[in-house]
């Protein structure tokens, strides 16, 4: 794989604007190569007189005090191509500037432009990296304070009568014991010094622990009395806590219960994991940019037959990007702290929590997807053959079937179509590198791929189609003129099976995703009493529908429904296109669209706009009662609902595209994890 594609694949998509613009630099190099190829005879055997220009430049630099230069000292003066110097301006940070010493040669202006762009990219990367490192240093200090309170709470909960007042404070990543209370005093195992555990191939981590201990200096005693100045942050995760936050306060006093300690440890553990992921991505950001500078300079040397890469890369190595080791130290310290205080010293378990593995594509998923798809196709064919062979469209129970049973099976058809559209969207989001697991808030390693979604959809279709085929018998009791009991129990059995699978507590059938869906649905139902997240209102958008008129078909309801539907259609169409999709920007780079687009073909967006308008108008058919002679009204309602689901599937793709670009513009690549403790007086620390 070429490095440009590898860089695009491995970069943090929300930070893409902060990476080296490798493609643009390659484009500049191609222009230089094209010029040199067209003027090849002029570049053979010519060295030029560089010594005089170099001497004059150094004299000028000495007079202006522009600082020390990074030179290519391994070559003679006449072989030097560039001079790189840090430039300091009052009231601003240092930046690097490269002087190309052969600008007077033909084609030199192209190389001057190349180094100007290269300096711009380097300074951009340095500014971003420094800012992010400062952010994580502040977060590390806050986590250290949280650990102080956690250790004090552990002492208070497990041994409330201990007279010992002090326990050594823990900096993030320290291997200091949770307490120095002697085991002779009867303190529980959790508060003793925890020895590292060697597990399997993970090996011993003693050396790392020792290094972490040496790195931590300046410990201060953290008194148990620190809990007198600490309160618990209460998250609105239940209706009661939400009402309490609104009426009283979002902070509560400590109860010193084991349940409270468990919740604090769980919440702080999640904060550690999220912070660790940020550090890893920041380390990857540094590595990829260093590699990009190395690759592009080697390409420059190869194209121009010069030796400029050595001096430039030496400067990059000496810059903050190449010389700073703060992120690596924070990673080591965080690993040591998490392993010791959250996994009882078990390094294998700790690293598994800190570095959750992504889901691997399984061959059996593809196999069962093909199997269920084939079965569904066969069942559909069987249904059509059965209807035609038995002339069921003219059956005496047709009207009763369409009124009572068909709507239930239509519901499963809607669910299947929703899943089909979501699976297609998942495929395209991944193809266009939209970070949908982050946007929806999935736990790392639990996001379903498009094959998984299609597998569940095809499995549901097999169950539903099998039930439909078995229900086509439509045998009626001649006395009661109603369906036989067995026939009526088929839809009930299907609903029961689906509900059992959905709420199954065992770790089968994508339990994490099922429970995530159930939680989102519950928060949608109790929306005023819960904090609404993106995934909640996204699901609510899929479930909303105008059905009152379908239940009450009087003239008054018809007038009200027609009026409200007309106004709502106009307003929602505007909201879809302008707010949710971020399109129709007159002054955007892509006129009437937006500045950034995932799909290069702009016609796709205009087609989507037209389809969104037309498919929204389709719902008006239910209000105006247009009749289609060859379709039953229930079938017409189902057809219109399917068209609406298709519209929402299209809406979903562009809605997440817009959300993705919002994250990119603000460099938002991580969720804010609420911390458990709130310090009333920061001066105590």
XYZ file of C-alpha atoms in Angstrom:
685
model
C 0.000 0.000 0.000
C 1.284 3.463 -0.878
C 2.108 5.688 2.070
C -0.515 8.293 1.138
C -3.320 5.731 1.372
C -1.800 4.239 4.520
C -1.740 7.693 6.113
C -5.388 8.299 5.223
C -6.363 4.905 6.639
C -4.496 5.261 9.953
C -5.047 8.925 10.767
C -7.607 10.091 13.312
C -10.316 11.256 10.925
C -11.481 14.048 13.224
C -7.904 15.407 13.196
C -7.360 15.100 9.461
C -6.905 18.863 9.086
C -4.014 18.775 11.575
C -1.936 16.149 9.742
C 0.698 16.847 7.128
C -0.983 17.567 3.797
C 0.970 14.776 2.169
C -1.060 14.701 -1.046
C -0.502 18.414 -1.694
C 3.233 18.083 -1.080
C 3.350 15.148 -3.513
C 1.539 17.278 -6.064
C 4.203 19.984 -5.727
C 6.930 17.376 -6.158
C 5.259 16.103 -9.324
C 5.322 19.618 -10.734
C 9.044 19.853 -9.937
C 9.671 16.462 -11.555
C 7.663 17.423 -14.638
C 9.679 20.614 -15.077
C 12.997 18.804 -14.678
C 11.968 16.141 -17.173
C 11.037 18.783 -19.736
C 14.346 20.578 -19.193
C 16.567 17.563 -18.547
C 19.671 18.796 -20.505
C 19.879 21.932 -18.386
C 20.255 19.947 -15.171
C 23.106 17.648 -16.284
C 26.618 18.459 -15.139
C 25.727 21.825 -13.609
C 26.662 22.734 -10.061
C 26.403 26.524 -9.978
C 28.270 28.887 -7.716
C 26.800 28.463 -4.265
C 29.713 29.414 -2.024
C 29.348 33.181 -2.464
C 25.589 33.148 -1.862
C 26.050 30.955 1.215
C 28.652 33.330 2.693
C 26.421 36.362 2.107
C 23.437 34.623 3.686
C 25.408 33.698 6.827
C 26.702 37.252 7.165
C 23.155 38.572 6.877
C 21.909 36.051 9.415
C 24.605 37.093 11.869
C 23.608 40.745 11.593
C 19.884 40.087 12.055
C 20.369 37.529 14.843
C 18.059 34.940 13.354
C 19.515 32.155 15.470
C 21.496 29.007 14.931
C 21.169 27.205 11.636
C 20.770 23.503 11.120
C 23.275 22.685 8.399
C 24.076 19.677 6.366
C 27.557 19.529 7.880
C 28.542 16.257 6.286
C 28.901 17.905 2.876
C 31.036 20.707 1.527
C 29.548 24.179 1.459
C 28.921 24.048 -2.252
C 26.718 20.957 -1.764
C 24.379 22.610 0.740
C 20.869 23.088 -0.569
C 18.811 24.448 2.346
C 19.284 26.250 5.626
C 16.670 25.695 8.307
C 16.413 28.079 11.231
C 13.983 28.640 14.095
C 12.497 32.127 13.964
C 11.276 33.811 17.115
C 8.682 36.560 17.099
C 7.653 38.653 20.060
C 4.398 37.541 21.578
C 4.233 34.286 19.601
C 5.754 30.828 19.553
C 8.846 29.912 17.610
C 8.376 28.612 14.117
C 10.699 27.083 11.567
C 11.679 28.631 8.261
C 13.646 27.008 5.452
C 15.769 28.982 3.008
C 16.356 27.333 -0.360
C 19.836 28.321 -1.472
C 19.439 27.582 -5.168
C 16.394 29.669 -5.934
C 18.196 31.426 -8.800
C 18.364 28.221 -10.828
C 15.706 27.519 -13.412
C 12.741 25.921 -11.727
C 13.979 27.153 -8.361
C 10.754 29.022 -7.660
C 8.899 25.675 -7.643
C 11.274 24.304 -5.020
C 10.956 27.496 -2.978
C 7.189 26.981 -3.002
C 7.657 23.374 -1.955
C 9.729 24.278 1.104
C 7.377 27.130 1.986
C 4.476 24.669 2.038
C 6.585 22.122 3.932
C 7.398 24.701 6.630
C 3.729 25.628 6.875
C 2.769 21.985 7.439
C 5.509 21.472 10.028
C 4.541 24.548 12.028
C 0.874 23.536 11.844
C 1.658 20.062 13.177
C 3.851 21.465 15.952
C 1.174 23.901 17.134
C -1.495 21.212 17.215
C 0.735 18.651 18.934
C 1.874 21.095 21.620
C -1.720 22.119 22.324
C -2.877 18.505 22.654
C 0.046 17.577 24.907
C -0.813 20.461 27.214
C -4.426 19.263 27.286
C -3.511 15.727 28.290
C -1.132 17.018 30.980
C -4.008 18.939 32.535
C -6.253 15.871 32.295
C -3.548 13.715 33.888
C -3.379 16.094 36.844
C -7.158 15.947 37.234
C -7.091 12.141 37.173
C -4.415 12.225 39.886
C -6.781 14.211 42.094
C -9.542 11.720 41.369
C -7.233 8.864 42.393
C -6.466 10.605 45.693
C -10.163 10.706 46.479
C -10.704 7.114 45.325
C -7.972 5.733 47.566
C -9.303 7.704 50.520
C -12.811 6.395 49.809
C -11.531 2.821 49.654
C -9.939 3.227 53.066
C -13.105 4.736 54.470
C -15.384 2.041 53.034
C -13.313 -1.051 53.770
C -11.947 0.043 57.149
C -13.957 2.982 58.485
C -12.583 2.667 62.054
C -8.919 2.876 61.068
C -7.235 5.683 62.967
C -4.493 6.109 60.368
C -5.041 9.519 58.829
C -2.774 9.508 55.837
C -2.201 7.434 52.741
C 0.352 8.168 50.019
C -1.155 10.085 47.151
C -0.984 8.540 43.732
C 0.012 10.381 40.625
C -1.435 8.963 37.428
C 0.673 5.954 36.643
C 2.448 5.650 39.962
C 3.051 2.259 41.482
C 2.761 3.556 45.005
C 0.717 1.344 47.317
C -2.878 2.266 47.817
C -2.115 2.673 51.511
C 0.722 2.139 53.936
C -1.556 0.778 56.598
C 0.054 -2.386 57.857
C -1.670 -5.628 57.063
C -1.374 -6.478 60.757
C -4.124 -3.959 61.384
C -6.534 -6.140 59.430
C -7.023 -3.974 56.381
C -8.580 -5.894 53.503
C -6.546 -7.356 50.633
C -7.711 -4.564 48.321
C -5.843 -1.984 50.388
C -2.587 -3.924 50.718
C 0.421 -3.509 48.485
C -0.454 -5.303 45.254
C 2.241 -7.354 43.593
C 2.375 -7.642 39.825
C 0.982 -10.846 38.323
C 2.698 -12.527 35.413
C 0.099 -13.936 33.044
C 0.776 -16.111 30.053
C 2.830 -14.534 27.315
C 2.388 -11.029 28.721
C 5.601 -11.461 30.674
C 6.776 -9.702 33.762
C 6.109 -6.024 34.110
C 8.433 -5.412 37.031
C 10.862 -3.341 35.018
C 8.085 -1.101 33.774
C 6.747 -0.709 37.291
C 10.211 0.201 38.555
C 10.656 2.795 35.832
C 7.250 4.253 36.618
C 8.140 4.502 40.298
C 11.374 6.289 39.473
C 9.525 8.721 37.224
C 7.101 9.739 39.974
C 8.525 12.349 42.280
C 7.189 14.758 44.822
C 4.541 12.605 46.484
C 2.406 14.441 48.978
C 0.303 12.885 51.698
C -3.371 12.572 50.778
C -5.331 12.685 54.040
C -8.505 10.705 54.401
C -10.045 14.013 55.464
C -9.915 15.030 51.794
C -13.308 13.351 51.568
C -14.724 16.150 53.726
C -14.227 18.477 50.768
C -15.372 16.079 48.048
C -18.822 15.364 46.658
C -20.121 12.843 44.155
C -21.149 13.962 40.686
C -24.611 12.506 40.114
C -25.271 11.605 36.495
C -28.856 11.809 35.218
C -28.924 8.095 34.420
C -32.331 7.447 35.999
C -35.557 9.477 36.118
C -35.126 9.986 39.877
C -31.547 11.283 39.569
C -32.588 13.574 36.719
C -35.394 15.104 38.780
C -33.017 15.429 41.724
C -30.496 17.281 39.576
C -33.184 19.696 38.410
C -34.801 20.299 41.791
C -31.867 20.078 44.212
C -28.319 19.707 42.884
C -26.175 17.539 40.639
C -23.751 16.996 43.538
C -24.381 14.696 46.488
C -22.581 13.908 49.725
C -20.650 10.688 50.063
C -22.488 7.789 51.646
C -19.364 5.591 52.032
C -21.234 2.527 50.858
C -19.777 -0.339 48.842
C -22.278 0.310 46.070
C -21.108 3.903 45.851
C -17.488 2.745 45.743
C -18.306 0.293 42.963
C -19.917 3.019 40.848
C -16.996 5.383 41.461
C -14.479 2.718 40.418
C -16.488 1.893 37.310
C -16.792 5.527 36.245
C -13.150 6.357 36.959
C -12.064 3.194 35.148
C -13.937 4.346 32.036
C -12.230 7.730 32.305
C -8.829 6.024 32.448
C -9.613 3.896 29.387
C -10.805 6.895 27.373
C -7.759 8.922 28.423
C -5.490 6.040 27.441
C -7.045 5.904 23.974
C -6.398 9.626 23.587
C -2.742 9.158 24.525
C -2.340 6.290 22.058
C -3.851 8.280 19.221
C -1.676 11.267 20.106
C 1.374 9.006 19.956
C 0.209 7.657 16.600
C -0.314 11.229 15.381
C 3.297 12.061 16.225
C 4.653 8.914 14.560
C 2.652 9.283 11.347
C 3.650 12.913 10.871
C 7.316 12.151 11.532
C 7.097 9.371 8.964
C 5.336 11.669 6.478
C 8.119 14.264 6.694
C 10.710 11.548 6.188
C 8.902 10.079 3.167
C 8.324 13.400 1.438
C 11.918 14.585 1.902
C 13.313 11.330 0.537
C 11.063 11.749 -2.484
C 12.393 15.277 -2.911
C 15.994 14.038 -2.832
C 15.208 11.324 -5.356
C 13.478 13.674 -7.785
C 15.993 16.534 -7.592
C 19.163 14.467 -7.000
C 19.942 16.676 -4.007
C 20.815 15.912 -0.394
C 18.399 18.156 1.507
C 16.580 15.527 3.556
C 19.326 15.033 6.132
C 19.458 18.622 7.358
C 15.660 19.016 7.319
C 14.975 15.759 9.150
C 17.624 16.603 11.741
C 15.683 19.766 12.447
C 12.400 17.806 12.676
C 14.024 15.371 15.132
C 15.184 18.267 17.324
C 11.773 19.940 17.250
C 9.113 19.406 19.894
C 7.478 16.792 17.681
C 10.565 14.588 17.633
C 12.133 15.337 21.002
C 9.156 15.419 23.363
C 8.697 12.213 25.352
C 5.871 13.362 27.615
C 3.178 11.278 25.919
C 5.198 8.060 26.219
C 5.825 8.722 29.901
C 2.151 9.391 30.519
C 1.256 6.130 28.778
C 3.669 4.140 30.966
C 2.432 5.805 34.137
C -1.213 5.344 33.265
C -0.685 1.658 32.482
C 1.044 1.130 35.830
C -1.699 2.933 37.756
C -4.579 1.181 36.014
C -3.050 -2.277 36.358
C -2.323 -1.787 40.035
C -5.496 -0.119 41.214
C -8.181 -1.428 38.840
C -7.138 -4.973 37.922
C -5.440 -6.043 41.158
C -2.008 -6.111 39.513
C -3.047 -8.444 36.686
C -1.236 -6.949 33.708
C -2.919 -9.134 31.103
C -6.384 -8.172 32.315
C -5.423 -4.530 32.625
C -3.984 -4.246 29.123
C -7.013 -6.052 27.714
C -9.230 -3.359 29.249
C -7.007 -0.512 28.093
C -6.582 -1.902 24.583
C -9.856 -3.554 23.578
C -9.482 -5.471 20.359
C -11.585 -4.599 17.377
C -14.073 -7.091 16.014
C -12.647 -9.465 13.474
C -14.572 -10.435 10.391
C -15.634 -14.048 10.726
C -16.148 -16.427 7.819
C -19.190 -17.925 9.487
C -20.890 -14.519 9.360
C -20.550 -14.482 5.582
C -21.628 -18.126 5.380
C -24.827 -17.670 7.391
C -25.568 -14.417 5.591
C -25.519 -16.290 2.297
C -27.542 -19.154 3.777
C -30.276 -16.904 5.202
C -30.403 -14.831 2.027
C -30.929 -17.965 -0.039
C -33.619 -19.211 2.348
C -35.375 -15.841 2.219
C -35.364 -15.894 -1.562
C -36.836 -19.400 -1.583
C -39.539 -18.396 0.920
C -40.524 -15.358 -1.135
C -40.856 -17.566 -4.198
C -42.904 -20.050 -2.182
C -45.280 -17.325 -1.001
C -45.929 -16.088 -4.533
C -46.474 -19.642 -5.811
C -48.871 -20.397 -2.955
C -50.884 -17.215 -3.522
C -51.179 -17.849 -7.251
C -51.845 -21.599 -7.060
C -54.591 -21.314 -4.442
C -56.077 -18.055 -5.734
C -55.778 -16.526 -2.278
C -56.323 -12.986 -3.544
C -59.967 -13.888 -4.065
C -60.322 -15.844 -0.823
C -63.314 -15.066 1.367
C -61.059 -14.284 4.324
C -58.915 -11.823 2.365
C -60.407 -8.711 3.980
C -60.085 -10.075 7.505
C -56.509 -11.161 6.827
C -55.557 -7.719 5.497
C -57.159 -5.960 8.453
C -55.851 -8.170 11.251
C -52.755 -10.121 10.218
C -51.157 -8.184 7.374
C -50.358 -5.069 9.511
C -48.417 -7.244 11.960
C -46.284 -8.831 9.264
C -45.844 -5.393 7.706
C -44.223 -4.291 10.962
C -41.542 -6.953 10.572
C -41.109 -5.842 6.970
C -40.483 -2.293 8.175
C -37.921 -3.499 10.688
C -36.188 -5.556 8.007
C -36.040 -2.584 5.631
C -34.696 -0.328 8.394
C -31.941 -2.843 9.098
C -31.186 -3.176 5.389
C -30.782 0.590 5.027
C -28.685 0.804 8.186
C -26.420 -1.981 6.932
C -25.955 -0.178 3.609
C -25.208 3.063 5.425
C -22.679 1.267 7.625
C -20.901 0.019 4.521
C -20.693 3.484 2.967
C -19.745 5.176 6.248
C -16.837 2.811 6.604
C -15.877 3.209 2.958
C -15.795 7.003 3.267
C -14.097 6.818 6.700
C -16.935 8.282 8.743
C -16.287 7.408 12.379
C -19.833 6.238 13.085
C -18.928 4.181 16.218
C -17.648 7.375 17.859
C -20.635 9.455 16.731
C -23.159 6.921 18.057
C -21.156 6.287 21.224
C -20.559 2.547 20.804
C -18.118 0.901 23.169
C -14.751 0.127 21.532
C -14.850 -3.158 19.676
C -18.648 -3.577 19.806
C -19.762 -1.698 16.679
C -21.504 -3.953 14.177
C -20.190 -4.035 10.628
C -22.417 -4.117 7.580
C -22.151 -7.920 7.316
C -23.364 -8.303 10.904
C -26.337 -6.030 10.252
C -27.212 -7.851 7.037
C -26.931 -11.173 8.885
C -29.494 -10.114 11.495
C -31.753 -8.661 8.802
C -31.649 -11.855 6.754
C -32.276 -13.971 9.862
C -35.324 -11.876 10.741
C -36.588 -12.154 7.170
C -36.369 -15.965 7.336
C -38.457 -16.028 10.529
C -41.026 -13.551 9.223
C -41.364 -15.112 5.768
C -41.682 -18.603 7.242
C -44.485 -17.327 9.472
C -46.209 -15.628 6.504
C -46.032 -18.792 4.428
C -47.461 -20.905 7.235
C -50.182 -18.320 7.817
C -51.440 -18.292 4.231
C -53.636 -21.320 4.906
C -56.282 -18.956 6.317
C -58.540 -21.787 7.448
C -61.646 -20.426 9.133
C -64.060 -22.037 11.569
C -67.367 -22.321 9.645
C -69.399 -21.636 12.811
C -67.511 -18.658 14.272
C -66.291 -17.330 10.888
C -62.878 -16.625 12.456
C -59.415 -18.053 11.961
C -58.460 -21.238 13.729
C -56.458 -20.905 16.943
C -53.248 -22.313 15.465
C -53.390 -19.841 12.610
C -53.795 -16.904 14.999
C -50.918 -18.099 17.209
C -48.327 -17.966 14.409
C -47.885 -14.140 14.522
C -47.846 -14.262 18.331
C -45.131 -16.913 18.236
C -43.068 -14.770 15.868
C -43.350 -11.732 18.148
C -42.403 -13.861 21.149
C -39.278 -15.239 19.455
C -38.112 -11.762 18.402
C -38.683 -10.322 21.895
C -36.858 -13.228 23.545
C -33.863 -12.716 21.278
C -33.900 -8.944 21.844
C -33.930 -9.170 25.648
C -31.826 -12.323 25.970
C -29.350 -11.682 28.843
C -26.738 -14.141 27.576
C -23.761 -13.017 25.543
C -25.126 -14.241 22.215
C -26.668 -12.558 19.189
C -24.670 -9.306 19.604
C -25.711 -8.657 23.208
C -23.876 -5.332 23.478
C -25.624 -3.943 20.400
C -29.022 -5.306 21.475
C -28.794 -3.707 24.903
C -27.539 -0.461 23.386
C -30.654 -0.378 21.204
C -32.911 -1.168 24.159
C -31.339 1.610 26.261
C -31.735 4.113 23.433
C -35.372 3.117 22.952
C -36.035 3.460 26.680
C -34.452 6.925 26.780
C -36.581 7.918 23.794
C -39.711 6.898 25.678
C -38.613 8.731 28.834
C -36.913 11.593 26.976
C -37.769 14.412 29.430
C -36.249 12.421 32.280
C -32.963 11.479 30.602
C -30.082 13.311 29.025
C -30.641 12.900 25.284
C -27.623 11.878 23.212
C -27.107 11.788 19.459
C -27.969 8.091 19.244
C -31.230 8.703 21.130
C -32.695 11.349 18.851
C -31.292 9.534 15.822
C -33.357 6.470 16.784
C -36.365 8.656 17.576
C -36.182 10.102 14.057
C -36.518 6.575 12.678
C -39.539 5.733 14.808
C -41.671 8.874 14.462
C -44.800 8.739 12.210
C -48.297 10.778 11.592
C -50.819 7.976 12.381
C -53.643 9.664 14.247
C -55.614 10.351 11.080
C -55.269 6.726 10.049
C -56.948 5.793 13.334
C -59.608 8.523 13.206
C -60.767 9.202 9.689
C -63.449 11.822 10.333
C -63.616 14.992 8.241
C -62.389 17.216 11.085
C -59.355 15.013 11.619
C -58.772 15.000 7.881
C -58.666 18.806 7.724
C -56.368 19.013 10.761
C -54.095 16.281 9.413
C -53.875 17.863 5.960
C -53.041 21.287 7.402
C -50.472 20.051 9.880
C -48.932 17.669 7.348
C -48.493 20.455 4.774
C -46.812 22.793 7.251
C -44.727 20.003 8.723
C -43.574 18.787 5.308
C -42.311 22.242 4.329
C -40.603 22.855 7.657
C -39.071 19.374 7.917
C -37.806 19.493 4.346
C -35.984 22.737 5.094
C -34.641 21.311 8.360
C -33.443 18.102 6.682
C -31.503 19.816 3.919
C -30.194 22.969 5.609
C -29.750 21.988 9.258
C -29.299 18.214 9.346
C -27.360 17.906 6.075
C -25.721 21.335 6.124
C -26.419 21.870 2.403
C -27.747 24.760 0.282
C -24.882 27.060 1.328
C -24.773 29.746 -1.328
C -21.212 30.898 -0.611
C -19.706 27.458 -0.030
C -16.725 26.186 -2.023
C -19.127 23.688 -3.582
C -21.879 26.104 -4.558
C -25.292 25.383 -3.038
C -23.847 22.456 -1.122
C -21.154 22.830 1.576
C -17.391 23.337 1.792
C -16.503 19.688 2.398
C -18.091 16.687 0.727
C -17.449 12.980 1.163
C -18.658 12.059 -2.322
C -16.766 13.688 -5.169
C -19.734 13.510 -7.544
C -21.798 16.571 -6.591
C -24.805 15.327 -8.541
C -25.406 12.746 -5.805
C -26.263 15.516 -3.335
C -28.697 17.265 -5.673
C -30.407 13.944 -6.439
C -30.687 13.275 -2.692
C -32.282 16.698 -2.161
C -34.884 16.073 -4.868
C -35.633 12.558 -3.570
C -36.032 13.858 -0.025
C -38.617 16.414 -1.167
C -40.560 13.946 -3.345
C -40.603 11.152 -0.769
C -41.801 13.545 1.918
C -44.740 14.487 -0.295
C -45.681 10.810 -0.675
C -47.105 10.824 2.849
C -49.738 13.307 1.722
C -51.367 10.439 -0.153
C -52.600 9.007 3.139
C -54.316 12.306 3.887
C -55.773 12.923 0.445
C -56.888 9.271 0.045
C -55.736 8.637 -3.501
C -56.985 5.182 -4.407
C -55.102 2.659 -6.511
C -57.562 0.080 -7.934
C -55.229 -2.907 -7.869
C -53.919 -2.278 -4.324
C -55.671 -2.840 -1.027
C -55.550 0.203 1.214
C -53.425 -1.656 3.777
C -50.986 -2.558 1.048
C -50.886 1.087 -0.045
C -50.100 2.190 3.492
C -47.310 -0.387 3.656
C -45.884 0.797 0.316
C -45.867 4.430 1.441
C -44.218 3.424 4.734
C -41.493 1.559 2.834
C -40.820 4.646 0.711
C -40.548 6.721 3.890
C -38.048 4.239 5.332
C -35.984 4.558 2.153
C -36.061 8.347 2.543
C -34.903 8.083 6.115
C -32.130 5.720 5.114
C -30.855 8.338 2.660
C -31.264 11.015 5.328
C -29.224 8.931 7.762
C -26.152 8.851 5.531
C -25.994 12.597 4.927
C -26.900 13.388 8.543
C -23.883 11.459 9.818
C -21.704 12.941 7.078
C -22.560 16.421 8.349
C -21.975 15.380 11.966
C -18.613 13.911 10.964
C -17.500 17.172 9.366
C -18.661 19.078 12.445
C -16.342 16.869 14.497
C -13.520 17.419 12.008
C -13.867 21.196 12.150
C -13.672 21.202 15.952
C -11.075 18.357 16.156
C -13.538 16.475 18.384
C -12.277 12.889 18.469
C -13.195 11.861 22.023
C -16.256 11.824 24.218
C -16.160 13.716 27.487
C -16.285 11.131 30.266
C -17.792 12.498 33.499
C -15.553 12.095 36.546
C -16.990 10.764 39.812
C -15.620 13.313 42.287
C -16.162 17.034 42.600
C -13.790 19.090 44.739
C -15.532 21.915 46.550
C -12.264 23.686 47.347
C -9.442 23.242 44.852
C -6.995 24.872 47.275
C -6.870 21.786 49.430
C -4.791 20.121 46.736
